[in-house]
Amino acid sequence: MNPVTHSTFSRRRAFGRAAAGLLAVAVGATLAGCGTGPKPATKLDPEADVTITWWTGQADQAQTILKGLAEEFEEEHSNVTIEMSSGAPSTEDLLQKLSSSFAGGTYPDISYSFGSWASELAGSGRTLDITDKVADDADLGWDEFSGAARATAQPEGGATIGFPAVVDNISLIYNKTVFDAAGVEYPTDDWTWDDFRAAAAEMTDPATKTYGYGYSVSGSEETTWQFWPHLWQRGGEILDGDTATFDSAEGVEALTFLKEMAVDDKSVYLDQTDTKFGQFFASDQIGMITSGPWMLYDLKTAGTKYGVAPLPGIDGDHTTISGADIWVMFDHQDPNREYWSYEFMKWLTAAEQDVRWNVAYGNLPLRESEVESPEFQKQVDDMPGIEIMAANSANATIPRPTVPGYVKLSESIGDAISRVLQGQAEPEPALQDAADRATEALGEQ
């Protein structure tokens, strides 16, 4: 789960700082194929020799797994050569690298992308539109991908620009040692947020510096994306077109709930760093965190006694958030490269290959059909609770916005949440100010 030099935990919070300049660079370049290399084909010939370039955004074990799969595909299709590399020194650098490659005509056929980059890339004029292919391909099983993953690959409801690459979601992880010490019953699948709050308060003990819950107040995307399920479960929305609407009554109610836990109950460890709350949870100082599959390996290594459940809900709604990333495909106006890029991605994301990639590496499976596979059952044995996270993918029905201004939007509300939970602001005015700043940023795109 480690793209290049970054942990999966940090990957979920990452954004491309190069985003603002991406469209200008792309528009300024011509819509030709690569500046070097063989002349593009003009007619499709599936038997012709073809080379496709793949930037994986991975390193170490992950890159080794993908290299083996690419070589297997080449063996099955002797006319296809896959030139693969990580693409950049780190996954976060990929967006800048893509931006530069658009200008020089040296961009790849396929690249890993954080889901939050999807709109910028779709607006570059370089991506390949596979909407019709996906709709007409009966063997693809597109509907087997989660709704959030499919929506991320189709930013803003427009063209489908690639395939899901990695999926996850946040679930409730609870520390059995802390629960047992406080005499609190473990969470159930039908827990409400009121149940959650009550349990957090009961486990909190200032004398032992034990907290019921941990939450990031760094103002980063970790702060923000933990908030969205609270908003969605209450019926709120992040955006209405180009207007931020998270300051609705539903948003105020959601933030008020968290404030009451943090300020009134004092049951929340407020983490300024994004990382300490996970460490304190692992060392039995926090009773509950809401996090994803990337935490399980660390908990196993630490010997933490933990359990996993879906997020608490409201009126039976347990909506969660998924940080789906995608394999973005790019157009070189070469039908042979387009054909084989699509065929390779279709093959790679099929269940038979995904169990040897995502599942073998410890990520969640891309498709529900993989849950019963021997490969996934081995992961369940190694990291108990991952099967609950896989099932929780069904609750990831709403995609995180992929609009170009999302980075600024996230920064605005993240700052508001942080100030409110630290007792420095009230929910309603803080959210209204954040929404105004977010809407202004959206209008600048």
CSV table of N, CA and C in Angstrom, one decimal, residues 41 43-51 77-81 334 336-337 339-340:
chain,number,residue,atom,x,y,z
A,41,ALA,N,-0.1,5.2,-35.5
A,41,ALA,CA,-0.9,4.4,-36.4
A,41,ALA,C,-2.2,5.2,-36.8
A,43,LYS,N,-4.9,3.5,-38.4
A,43,LYS,CA,-6.0,2.5,-38.4
A,43,LYS,C,-5.7,1.4,-37.4
A,44,LEU,N,-6.7,0.9,-36.8
A,44,LEU,CA,-6.5,-0.1,-35.8
A,44,LEU,C,-6.0,-1.4,-36.4
A,45,ASP,N,-4.9,-2.0,-35.9
A,45,ASP,CA,-4.4,-3.3,-36.3
A,45,ASP,C,-3.9,-4.0,-35.0
A,46,PRO,N,-4.8,-4.7,-34.3
A,46,PRO,CA,-4.5,-5.4,-33.0
A,46,PRO,C,-3.3,-6.3,-33.1
A,47,GLU,N,-2.8,-6.7,-34.3
A,47,GLU,CA,-1.7,-7.6,-34.4
A,47,GLU,C,-0.4,-6.9,-34.6
A,48,ALA,N,-0.4,-5.5,-34.8
A,48,ALA,CA,0.8,-4.8,-35.1
A,48,ALA,C,1.6,-4.6,-33.8
A,49,ASP,N,2.9,-4.5,-33.9
A,49,ASP,CA,3.7,-4.3,-32.7
A,49,ASP,C,3.4,-2.9,-32.1
A,50,VAL,N,3.3,-2.9,-30.8
A,50,VAL,CA,2.9,-1.6,-30.2
A,50,VAL,C,3.6,-1.5,-28.8
A,51,THR,N,4.0,-0.3,-28.4
A,51,THR,CA,4.6,-0.1,-27.1
A,51,THR,C,3.7,0.9,-26.4
A,77,HIS,N,0.7,-11.6,-25.1
A,77,HIS,CA,0.4,-10.8,-26.3
A,77,HIS,C,1.8,-10.4,-26.8
A,78,SER,N,2.4,-11.2,-27.6
A,78,SER,CA,3.8,-11.0,-28.0
A,78,SER,C,4.1,-9.7,-28.8
A,79,ASN,N,3.0,-9.1,-29.3
A,79,ASN,CA,3.2,-7.9,-30.1
A,79,ASN,C,3.2,-6.6,-29.2
A,80,VAL,N,2.9,-6.8,-27.9
A,80,VAL,CA,2.8,-5.7,-27.0
A,80,VAL,C,4.0,-5.6,-26.1
A,81,THR,N,4.6,-4.4,-26.0
A,81,THR,CA,5.7,-4.0,-25.1
A,81,THR,C,5.2,-3.0,-24.1
A,334,ASP,N,-3.5,7.4,-31.4
A,334,ASP,CA,-3.0,6.2,-32.0
A,334,ASP,C,-3.9,5.0,-31.7
A,336,ASN,N,-3.9,1.9,-32.1
A,336,ASN,CA,-3.3,0.7,-31.5
A,336,ASN,C,-2.9,0.8,-30.0
A,337,ARG,N,-2.3,2.0,-29.7
A,337,ARG,CA,-1.9,2.3,-28.3
A,337,ARG,C,-3.2,2.4,-27.5
A,339,TYR,N,-6.1,0.9,-28.0
A,339,TYR,CA,-6.7,-0.5,-27.9
A,339,TYR,C,-6.0,-1.3,-26.9
A,340,TRP,N,-4.6,-1.3,-26.9
A,340,TRP,CA,-3.9,-2.2,-26.0
A,340,TRP,C,-3.8,-1.6,-24.6
